[in-house]
Amino acid sequence: MTILARPPEETTAKKEQRRRGVTERQRPLWLLTPGGVLMVLVILIPLAVALWISLIDLDQYTLRRWVEAPFIGLDNFVESFSSGLLNSIWISVSFAVLSTIATVPIGIAAALVTQNKYRGRGLVRAVFLIPYVLPSFVVATVWRTMLQPDGVVNAWLSKVGIEGGLWLTGPRSYWALILVEIWAAWPFIYLMALAALQSVDNEVHEASAVDGAPWWPKLRRVILPYLRGPVLLACLLATLNHINNFTLPFVLFGAPAPEDVNVMPMIVYVTSFQSLRFGLSAAMAVLSLVLIAIPLFVYLRAVRLDVHEEGARR
Amino acid sequence: MNSKKLMALAGVTALALASAACGGGDEGGGGGDGKTLNVLIAANTQYPDEFAAWQKDISTKFKAATGAEVKFETFASANDELTKIQTSVVSGSGPDVYAVGTTFTPTAYSTGAFVKLGDEEWNKIGGKDKFNPATLGISGPDEQNQVGIPWVSRPFVMAYNTDMLKAAGIDKPATTWDELGQQAKQMTKGDEYGLAIAYKDNFDPWKFVWGMSVQAGNPLVDGKTAKLQDPKVQKAYDTYFGWLTRDKVVDPAAVGWTNPQAVAAFAKGKTGYFMLTTPTAINSLEQGAVKGKWKFALLPTVPPGATSRPSNGVEAASILSGDNLLVADYSKNKDLAFEYVKLVTDQETQLDYYKKFGNLPANAAALQTLSSDPQLGPVTEAAKKSVATPFTGAWGDIQLALTNVAVQSLPDLGKGSISTQQIDARIADAQKSAQTALDRAK
């Protein structure tokens, strides 16, 4: 603030120059230091350590003197590929994408349902948030109980004449995981969509009314375009959340997991904390990070996260 | 501006360093009475109140004896504990005494972070002789390199429904696996089943396979060689899966059971045998319909397909199961640590612990006083006939590989049949990862 208060005797030209200097060159960047230091401590240093660990042969035998653990270059990365990492990545990505695709219509529909005022809307909104506020652990435990071979789900299915079978092992476990993830994750899309709906100007609604637009064209051509940015952002965040979800598969299926749900966080966990191959698991984690970062980067470039109009102009 | 920038940077750095230093943990003070001993121990979710009371009681006794405080830190799962060990091992500070599960002891040993016990250390805690000799089987790779001090035993036994056995005309529980299968068939009718087995449990399956293989003369690990691809191991899996698919003496829902679910099923009183349980299940069983109608028995010790154990077979009634106490190498309070170990392995403390939590004493004299209890007779016998799993840092991986064979077979079990080829293929995978782990063992 003190910098901006100029002595009156300065010429206009000088002033111009000085102002540009202030805004461009002498911006008080040092104010970013606390955040920067935190970033370094919390993100960059651990990331660097993870990179280093991925290059050394760190296991229970070398853990104690981990600084002296033998450097083995890219061996861990090579071994990752023969340890089923590619399969896990495929499972993780497909599971995450399918879950996101399924939650979007549910989330938007729920947001539309609670957009207009009516009696009990507050209650409906609160109920919609229940899956979101429940801890993942609780969700997984409850679903695990329901999906038992002799559990509630199979009991219901048999009432309508469907043979339930096993949900927590074998190929069906994959669909069980998606089902539970959808159940737990759709309110996130709902929240983002609702927030976007709330930001639609009243004039837009009025203009549509004046033009006599029926509800469906109004929804499709007027309202939904407003949702595009926030919902795409929500999709991105949701997909990343699905990929990183460890609690759900771990509690639902336990470790070792059935092959069909051996998602990335599970394989990294088992390699690290059950096989105690810290080097190998760090390599797996680094590879997963890189592999996720590529589409993420492409995607971010494509959408540019145009949530606000200003964002769109830049 | 520059000086301001520097000052700000310095300030923030100082702050960051200070907060980093805060994470360093609180070690005991310089000397004398003000010391604190840190003990890492498993949380007891079954009896939390009693456990808190026990900790308080031990603290009081320890303070009276040594003048020092005991601070208990609990972990919820083996993985929590492992994480704690890892961070402590890397940083060289943390708990002074660890309570570590028996099968995890080899892994802990392989980190080299614990005090090796010589005569002096054993004498400090009252001598090696005070322990049930079987429990020392997993203290270290050999007599000279022991790190684990036996604390409690949780030997595995089976429970049987006395009424159901009687009704089927069976006068005594099975002592061979074949006999067990036969008796189970006799008892299976309608909604009653011969056996309760937790097929989906993450720890149970390998214990069956290990037990049957050891009894048949294959300890699974021979030096640096994994011996999973072996007819004896195959026979073990075949028997274990066959109860469900071939003999149909297990409730088909057991494909989804973990151990507590199998306990619950047996407690309903409609199952002849509940395989693989420990005295910690007594309370659950006494609260069920089976109350007063069940007894413990030794697990069979004659391998499947045989009427007597082969000459190289081992009479393994149970894996050597329970907890060991390990003293951290980095500890500055080693003497106090051994004082603590002495206190909790003394006869009186051990019996008290048994009464509160159902964990059997590792103390030989304390165990002897329990063997006259008719309900516990078989359990104390199982404690004496427990056999240690191979002492190698690779055991964790081998255990995981053995369990994985069962996990990946569950869909087939659900369909009601599994072929020998399928079992063989999965055993081959297990052999591969077991051998890889052994190759890495140092």
Tab-separated table of C-alpha atoms in Angstrom, chain A residues 85-101 174 178 239-240 242-244 262-265 288 291-292 295:
chain	number	residue	atom	x	y	z
A	85	LEU	CA	0.763	-52.343	-13.170
A	86	LEU	CA	-0.601	-51.877	-16.705
A	87	ASN	CA	-3.584	-54.036	-15.908
A	88	SER	CA	-4.196	-52.020	-12.749
A	89	ILE	CA	-3.986	-48.756	-14.634
A	90	TRP	CA	-6.511	-50.026	-17.157
A	91	ILE	CA	-8.879	-51.112	-14.365
A	92	SER	CA	-8.454	-47.805	-12.535
A	93	VAL	CA	-8.983	-45.600	-15.568
A	94	SER	CA	-11.962	-47.511	-16.937
A	95	PHE	CA	-13.547	-47.636	-13.501
A	96	ALA	CA	-13.025	-43.912	-12.981
A	97	VAL	CA	-14.362	-42.909	-16.399
A	98	LEU	CA	-17.408	-45.167	-16.161
A	99	SER	CA	-18.185	-43.878	-12.674
A	100	THR	CA	-17.948	-40.274	-13.844
A	101	ILE	CA	-20.088	-40.875	-16.924
A	174	TYR	CA	-15.711	-54.648	-10.803
A	178	ILE	CA	-18.574	-48.963	-9.825
A	239	THR	CA	-12.446	-38.747	-12.238
A	240	LEU	CA	-9.258	-37.985	-10.353
A	242	HIS	CA	-12.232	-42.091	-8.440
A	243	ILE	CA	-8.751	-43.011	-9.630
A	244	ASN	CA	-7.271	-42.141	-6.249
A	262	ASN	CA	-6.857	-54.605	-8.338
A	263	VAL	CA	-6.894	-50.834	-8.892
A	264	MET	CA	-3.759	-48.703	-8.843
A	265	PRO	CA	-3.926	-47.548	-5.223
A	288	SER	CA	0.782	-43.798	-12.376
A	291	LEU	CA	0.299	-41.721	-16.941
A	292	ILE	CA	-2.523	-39.749	-15.360
A	295	PRO	CA	-4.439	-37.034	-20.403
